[in-house]
Short mmCIF file of C-alpha atoms in Angstrom, two decimals:
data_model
loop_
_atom_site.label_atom_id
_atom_site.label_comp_id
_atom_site.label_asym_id
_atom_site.label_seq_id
_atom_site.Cartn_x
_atom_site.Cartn_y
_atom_site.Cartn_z
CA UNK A 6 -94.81 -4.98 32.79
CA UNK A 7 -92.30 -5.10 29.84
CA UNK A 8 -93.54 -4.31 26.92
CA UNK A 9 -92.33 -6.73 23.87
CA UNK A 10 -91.74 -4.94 20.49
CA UNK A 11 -92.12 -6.87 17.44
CA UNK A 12 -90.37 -5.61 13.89
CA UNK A 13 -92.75 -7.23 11.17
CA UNK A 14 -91.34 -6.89 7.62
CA UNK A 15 -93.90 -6.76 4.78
CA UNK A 16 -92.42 -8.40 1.15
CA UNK A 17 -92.80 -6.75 -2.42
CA UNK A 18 -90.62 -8.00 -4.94
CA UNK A 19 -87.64 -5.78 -6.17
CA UNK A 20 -89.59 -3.04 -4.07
CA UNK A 21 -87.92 -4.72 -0.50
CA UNK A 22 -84.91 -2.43 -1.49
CA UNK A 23 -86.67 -0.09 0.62
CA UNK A 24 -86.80 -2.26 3.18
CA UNK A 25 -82.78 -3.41 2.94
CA UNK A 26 -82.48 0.65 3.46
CA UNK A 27 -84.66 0.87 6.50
CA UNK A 28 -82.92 -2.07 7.51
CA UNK A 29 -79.32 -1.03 7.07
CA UNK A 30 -80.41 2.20 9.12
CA UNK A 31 -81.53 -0.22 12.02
CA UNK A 32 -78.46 -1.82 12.00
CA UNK A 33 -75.54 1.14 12.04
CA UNK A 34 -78.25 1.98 15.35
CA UNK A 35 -78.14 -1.30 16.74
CA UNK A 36 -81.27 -1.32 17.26
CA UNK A 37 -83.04 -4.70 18.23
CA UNK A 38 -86.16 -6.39 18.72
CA UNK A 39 -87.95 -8.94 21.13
CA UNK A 40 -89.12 -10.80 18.02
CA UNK A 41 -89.12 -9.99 14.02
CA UNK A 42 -90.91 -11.56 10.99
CA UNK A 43 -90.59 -11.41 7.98
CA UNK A 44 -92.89 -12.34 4.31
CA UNK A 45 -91.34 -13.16 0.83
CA UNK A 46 -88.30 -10.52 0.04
CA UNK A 47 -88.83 -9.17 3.65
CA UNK A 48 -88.03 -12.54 4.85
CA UNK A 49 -84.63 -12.92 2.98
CA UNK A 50 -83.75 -9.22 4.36
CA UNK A 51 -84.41 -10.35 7.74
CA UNK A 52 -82.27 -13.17 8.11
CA UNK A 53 -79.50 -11.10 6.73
CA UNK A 54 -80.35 -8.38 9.00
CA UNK A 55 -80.59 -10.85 11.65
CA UNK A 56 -76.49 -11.86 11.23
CA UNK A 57 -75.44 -7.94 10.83
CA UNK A 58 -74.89 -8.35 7.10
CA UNK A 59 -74.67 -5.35 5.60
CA UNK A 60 -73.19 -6.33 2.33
CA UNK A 61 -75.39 -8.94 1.01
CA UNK A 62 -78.64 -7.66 1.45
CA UNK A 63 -77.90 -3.90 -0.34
CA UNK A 64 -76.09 -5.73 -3.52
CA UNK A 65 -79.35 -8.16 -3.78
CA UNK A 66 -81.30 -4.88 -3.16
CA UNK A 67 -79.66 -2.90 -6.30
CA UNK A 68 -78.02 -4.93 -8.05
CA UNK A 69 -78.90 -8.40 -8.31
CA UNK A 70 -82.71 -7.38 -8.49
CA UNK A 71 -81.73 -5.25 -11.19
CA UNK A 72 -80.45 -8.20 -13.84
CA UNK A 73 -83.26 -8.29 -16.56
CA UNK A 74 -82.22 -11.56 -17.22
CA UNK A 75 -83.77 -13.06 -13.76
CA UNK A 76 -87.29 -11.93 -15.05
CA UNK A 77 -89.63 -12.35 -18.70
CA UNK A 78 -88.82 -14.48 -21.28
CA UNK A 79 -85.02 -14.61 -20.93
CA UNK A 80 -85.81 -16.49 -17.11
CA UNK A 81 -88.30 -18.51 -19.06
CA UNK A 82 -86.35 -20.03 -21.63
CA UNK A 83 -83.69 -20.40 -18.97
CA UNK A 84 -85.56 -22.25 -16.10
CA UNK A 85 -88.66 -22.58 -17.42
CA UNK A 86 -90.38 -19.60 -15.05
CA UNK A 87 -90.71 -16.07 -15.38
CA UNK A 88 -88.34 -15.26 -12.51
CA UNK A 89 -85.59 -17.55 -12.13
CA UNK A 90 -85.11 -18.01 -8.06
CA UNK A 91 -82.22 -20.69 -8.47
CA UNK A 92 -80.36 -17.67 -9.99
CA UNK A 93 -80.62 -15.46 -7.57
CA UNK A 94 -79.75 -17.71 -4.28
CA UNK A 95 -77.40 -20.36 -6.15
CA UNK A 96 -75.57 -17.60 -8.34
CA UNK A 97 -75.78 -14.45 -6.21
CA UNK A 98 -76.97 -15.50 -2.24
CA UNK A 99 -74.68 -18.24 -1.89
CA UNK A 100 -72.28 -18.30 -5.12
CA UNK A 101 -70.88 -14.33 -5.27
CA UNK A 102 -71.93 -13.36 -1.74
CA UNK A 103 -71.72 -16.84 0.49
CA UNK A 104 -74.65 -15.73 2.69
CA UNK A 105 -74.87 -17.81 5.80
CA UNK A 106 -77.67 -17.93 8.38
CA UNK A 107 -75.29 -20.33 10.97
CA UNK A 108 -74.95 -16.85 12.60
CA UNK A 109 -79.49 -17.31 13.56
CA UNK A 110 -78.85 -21.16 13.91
CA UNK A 111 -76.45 -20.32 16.81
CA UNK A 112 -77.72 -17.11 18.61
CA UNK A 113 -81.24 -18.87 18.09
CA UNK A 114 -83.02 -15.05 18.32
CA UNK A 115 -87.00 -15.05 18.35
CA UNK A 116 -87.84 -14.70 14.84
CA UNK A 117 -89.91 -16.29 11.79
CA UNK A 118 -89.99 -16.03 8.32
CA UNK A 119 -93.25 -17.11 6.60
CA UNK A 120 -93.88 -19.65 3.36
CA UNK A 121 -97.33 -21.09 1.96
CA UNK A 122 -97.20 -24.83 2.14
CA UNK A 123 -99.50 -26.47 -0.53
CA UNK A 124 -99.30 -29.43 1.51
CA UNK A 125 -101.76 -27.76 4.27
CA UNK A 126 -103.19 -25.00 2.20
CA UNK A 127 -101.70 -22.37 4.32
CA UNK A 128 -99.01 -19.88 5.50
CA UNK A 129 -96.96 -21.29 8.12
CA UNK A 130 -93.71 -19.99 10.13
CA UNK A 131 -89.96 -21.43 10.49
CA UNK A 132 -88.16 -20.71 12.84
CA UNK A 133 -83.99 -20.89 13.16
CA UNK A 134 -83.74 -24.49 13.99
CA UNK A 135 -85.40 -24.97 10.78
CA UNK A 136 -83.72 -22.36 8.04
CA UNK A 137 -80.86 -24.87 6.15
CA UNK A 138 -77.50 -23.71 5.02
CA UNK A 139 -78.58 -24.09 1.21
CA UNK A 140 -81.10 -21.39 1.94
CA UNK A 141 -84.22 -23.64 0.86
CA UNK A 142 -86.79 -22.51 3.20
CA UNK A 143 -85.78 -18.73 2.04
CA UNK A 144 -86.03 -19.12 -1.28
CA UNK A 145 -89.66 -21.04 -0.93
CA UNK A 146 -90.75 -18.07 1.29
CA UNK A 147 -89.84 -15.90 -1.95
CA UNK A 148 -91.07 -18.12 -4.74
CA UNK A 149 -94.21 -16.44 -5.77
CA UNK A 150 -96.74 -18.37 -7.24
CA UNK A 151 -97.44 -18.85 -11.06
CA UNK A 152 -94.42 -16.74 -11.76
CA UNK A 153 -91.57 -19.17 -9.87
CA UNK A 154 -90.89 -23.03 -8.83
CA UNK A 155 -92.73 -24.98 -5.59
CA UNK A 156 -89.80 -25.55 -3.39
CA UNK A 157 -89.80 -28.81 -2.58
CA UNK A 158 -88.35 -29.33 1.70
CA UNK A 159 -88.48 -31.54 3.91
CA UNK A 160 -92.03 -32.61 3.41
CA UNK A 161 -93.24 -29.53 2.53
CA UNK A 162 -94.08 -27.36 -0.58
CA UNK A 163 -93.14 -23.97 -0.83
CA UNK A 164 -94.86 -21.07 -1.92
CA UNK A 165 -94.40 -17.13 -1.23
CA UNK A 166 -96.55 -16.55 2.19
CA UNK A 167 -97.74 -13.02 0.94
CA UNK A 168 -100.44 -15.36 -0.51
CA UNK A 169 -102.32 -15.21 2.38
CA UNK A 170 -100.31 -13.16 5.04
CA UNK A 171 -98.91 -9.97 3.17
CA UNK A 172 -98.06 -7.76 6.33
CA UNK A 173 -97.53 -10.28 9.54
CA UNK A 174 -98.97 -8.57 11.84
CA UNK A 175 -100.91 -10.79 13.18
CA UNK A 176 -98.38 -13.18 14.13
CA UNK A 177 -96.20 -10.81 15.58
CA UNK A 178 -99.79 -10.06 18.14
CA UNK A 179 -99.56 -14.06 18.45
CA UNK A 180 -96.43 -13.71 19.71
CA UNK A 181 -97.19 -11.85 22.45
CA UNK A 182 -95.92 -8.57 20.87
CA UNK A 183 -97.33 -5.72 22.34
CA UNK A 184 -95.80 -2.93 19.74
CA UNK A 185 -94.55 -3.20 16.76
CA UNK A 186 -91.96 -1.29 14.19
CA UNK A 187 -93.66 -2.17 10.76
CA UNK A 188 -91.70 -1.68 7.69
CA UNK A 189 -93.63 -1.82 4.41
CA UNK A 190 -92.76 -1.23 0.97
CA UNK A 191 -95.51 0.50 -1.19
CA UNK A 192 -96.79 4.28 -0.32
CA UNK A 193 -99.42 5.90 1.49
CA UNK A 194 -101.99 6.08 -1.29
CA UNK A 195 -101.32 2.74 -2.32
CA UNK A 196 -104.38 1.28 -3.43
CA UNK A 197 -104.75 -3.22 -4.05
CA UNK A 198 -106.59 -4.11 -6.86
CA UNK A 199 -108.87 -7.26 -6.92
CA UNK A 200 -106.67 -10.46 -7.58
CA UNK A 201 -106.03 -11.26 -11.30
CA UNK A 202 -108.77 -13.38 -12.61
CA UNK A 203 -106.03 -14.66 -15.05
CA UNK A 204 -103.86 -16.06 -11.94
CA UNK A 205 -106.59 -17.28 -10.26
CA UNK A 206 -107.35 -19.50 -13.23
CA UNK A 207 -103.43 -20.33 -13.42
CA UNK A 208 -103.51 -21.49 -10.14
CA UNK A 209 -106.45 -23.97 -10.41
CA UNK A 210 -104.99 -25.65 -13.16
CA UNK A 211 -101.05 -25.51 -11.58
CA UNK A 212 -102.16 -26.83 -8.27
CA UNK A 213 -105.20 -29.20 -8.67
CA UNK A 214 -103.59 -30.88 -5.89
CA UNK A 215 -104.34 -27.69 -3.67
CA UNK A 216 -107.06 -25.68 -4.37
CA UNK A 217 -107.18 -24.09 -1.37
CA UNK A 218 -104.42 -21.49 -2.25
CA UNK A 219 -106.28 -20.25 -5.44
CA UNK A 220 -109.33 -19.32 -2.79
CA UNK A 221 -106.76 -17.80 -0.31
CA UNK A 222 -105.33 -15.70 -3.47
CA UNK A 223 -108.71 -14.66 -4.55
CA UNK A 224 -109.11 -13.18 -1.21
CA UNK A 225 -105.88 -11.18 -0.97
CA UNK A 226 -107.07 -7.94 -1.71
CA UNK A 227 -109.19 -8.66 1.50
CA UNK A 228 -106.62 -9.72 3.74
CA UNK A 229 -104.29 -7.19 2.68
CA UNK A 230 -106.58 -4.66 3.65
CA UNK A 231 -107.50 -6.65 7.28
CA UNK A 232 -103.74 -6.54 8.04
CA UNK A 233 -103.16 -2.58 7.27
CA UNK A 234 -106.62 -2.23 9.44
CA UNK A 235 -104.72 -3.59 12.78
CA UNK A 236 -101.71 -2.00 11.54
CA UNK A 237 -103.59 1.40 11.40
CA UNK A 238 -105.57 0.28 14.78
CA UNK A 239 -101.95 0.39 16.52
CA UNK A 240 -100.49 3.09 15.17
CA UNK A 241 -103.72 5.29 16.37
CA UNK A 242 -103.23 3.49 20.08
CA UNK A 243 -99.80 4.69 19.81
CA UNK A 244 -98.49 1.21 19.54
CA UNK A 245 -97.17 0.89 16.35
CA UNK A 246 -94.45 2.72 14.23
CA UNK A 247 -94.95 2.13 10.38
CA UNK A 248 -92.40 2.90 7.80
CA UNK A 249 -93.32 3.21 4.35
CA UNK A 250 -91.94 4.97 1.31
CA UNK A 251 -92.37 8.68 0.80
CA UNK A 252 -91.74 8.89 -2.10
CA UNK A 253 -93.23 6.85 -5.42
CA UNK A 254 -90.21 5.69 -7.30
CA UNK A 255 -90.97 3.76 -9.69
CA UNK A 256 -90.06 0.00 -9.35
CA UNK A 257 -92.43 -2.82 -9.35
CA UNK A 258 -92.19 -6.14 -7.89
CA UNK A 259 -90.93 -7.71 -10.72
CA UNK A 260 -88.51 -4.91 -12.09
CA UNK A 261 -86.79 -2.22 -11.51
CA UNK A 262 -83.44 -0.42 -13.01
CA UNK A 263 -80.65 -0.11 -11.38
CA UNK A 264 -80.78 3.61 -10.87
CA UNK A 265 -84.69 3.35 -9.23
CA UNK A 266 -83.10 0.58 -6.94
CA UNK A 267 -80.30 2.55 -5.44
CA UNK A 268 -82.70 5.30 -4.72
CA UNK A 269 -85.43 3.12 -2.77
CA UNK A 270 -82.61 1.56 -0.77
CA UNK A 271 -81.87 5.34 0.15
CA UNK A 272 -85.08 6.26 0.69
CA UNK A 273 -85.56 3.20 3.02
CA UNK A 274 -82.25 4.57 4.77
CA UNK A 275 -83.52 8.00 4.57
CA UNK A 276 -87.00 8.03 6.15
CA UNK A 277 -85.88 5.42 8.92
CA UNK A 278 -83.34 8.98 9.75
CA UNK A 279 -86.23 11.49 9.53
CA UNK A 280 -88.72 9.47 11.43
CA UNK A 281 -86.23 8.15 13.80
CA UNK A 282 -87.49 10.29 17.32
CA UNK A 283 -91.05 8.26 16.62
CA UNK A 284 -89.06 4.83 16.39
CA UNK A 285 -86.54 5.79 19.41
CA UNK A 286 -90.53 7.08 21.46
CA UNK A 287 -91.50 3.64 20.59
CA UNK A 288 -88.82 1.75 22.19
CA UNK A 289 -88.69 4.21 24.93
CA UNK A 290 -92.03 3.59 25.92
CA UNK A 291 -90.82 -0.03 26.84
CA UNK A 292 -87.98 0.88 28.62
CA UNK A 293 -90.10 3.01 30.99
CA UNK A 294 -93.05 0.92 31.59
#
């Protein structure tokens, strides 16, 4: 029976400029996949990657990311946040580079991207028929909590789903996918640190109205490590490929020079080219069961 072969993007901030590299690398392959999904920045570089824009997705990676002025206190005074969202999808997405998703609306591939709703008090997935040209249901998928706006949709209210589900690989498995190409952004030795006792206390005061996601953020350093468990699982069943920097250059998820940007987008380019035989073995495998 076919296998099907899921690409599950993880998010990180200014640090998905690796995974715009690995990215860019999949597409001057052609390389596609049964299903994809993607979580906060790895969301906005899927839909992108989705309508074979190249463009977009590397000047958001190293340059837009790079203005100073979309995080601290020159975003605060300016929107009232410490990272000013509107900016980067008004300004940059859809002011300097137009970005459309009509190209996902139309071709209707089998792919998510996931946002926390406060409404229900957890991570849910939209689909194409849902993403808007205004790029609303991105940007909430982005907005990270504390730090950026709740974007208000359709009924719902959105929040970055890394608060709950950092790596999706579990809804890629509910999915029906069988393997899966995972593309993550921090290193090998990467270690989570407990959640911020700070945030947590941000969050119960910010939304009384939901205090189910300052629970679910308590627990992240948990869940994180549950995800990379199944991740690890596959990969040792020979059923999963994972990408992942291999080399620690330093950008975090809230900054990062311009300099340090260009070189994760390489490196994402860069290690999708030396590790490319194990991602061609795992597509392979489907094509001869």
């Amino acid at each position: 029976m076919k296998q099907r072969i899921g690409l599950v993007l993880e998010g990180g901030g200014v640090r998905g400029a690796y995974t715009a590299g690995a990215l860019a690398w999949l597409q001057d392959h052609q390389i596609h996949f049964d299903y994809s999904v993607g979580i906060s920045s790895g969301a906005a570089y899927l839909c992108c990657y989705l309508c074979n824009d190249e463009h977009t997705p590397k000047n958001m990676a190293t340059i837009y990311a790079a203005d100073p002025h979309l995080v601290g206190v020159y975003a605060l005074f300016h929107c009232g946040y410490y990272v000013d969202y509107r900016k980067i999808f008004e300004t940059y997405l859809l002011g300097k580079e137009h970005m459309s998703i009509a190209k996902i609306r139309e071709e209707k591939p089998d792919m998510e991207i996931g946002a926390y709703d406060l409404n229900q008090g957890k991570t849910i997935y939209f689909g194409p028929e849902d993403l808007d040209d205004q790029l609303n249901v991105i940007r909430g998928a982005c907005s990270l909590p504390v730090a950026s706006e709740i974007v208000d949709w359709h009924g719902y209210r959105l929040l970055d789903g890394g608060i709950t589900k950092m790596i999706p690989i579990e809804r890629a498995i509910e999915k029906g996918c069988t393997k899966c190409l995972v593309i993550t952004t921090k290193p090998a030795d990467y270690v989570r640190p407990d959640s911020s006792k700070i945030v947590i206390w941000l969050m119960k005061h910010i939304y009384k109205e939901c205090p189910q996601v300052a629970k679910d953020y308590k627990v992240r350093k948990e869940n994180y490590y549950k995800q990379r468990k199944i991740i690890d699982d596959m990969i040792a069943q020979g059923n999963a490929v994972n990408i992942l920097p291999s080399l620690d250059i330093k950008v975090s998820r809230w900054k990062g020079n311009h300099d340090n940007c260009v070189k994760l987008y390489d490196l994402g380019y860069q290690d999708m080219e030396t590790r490319k035989e194990e991602v061609y073995a795992l597509l392979q495998e489907d094509q001869d069961e």
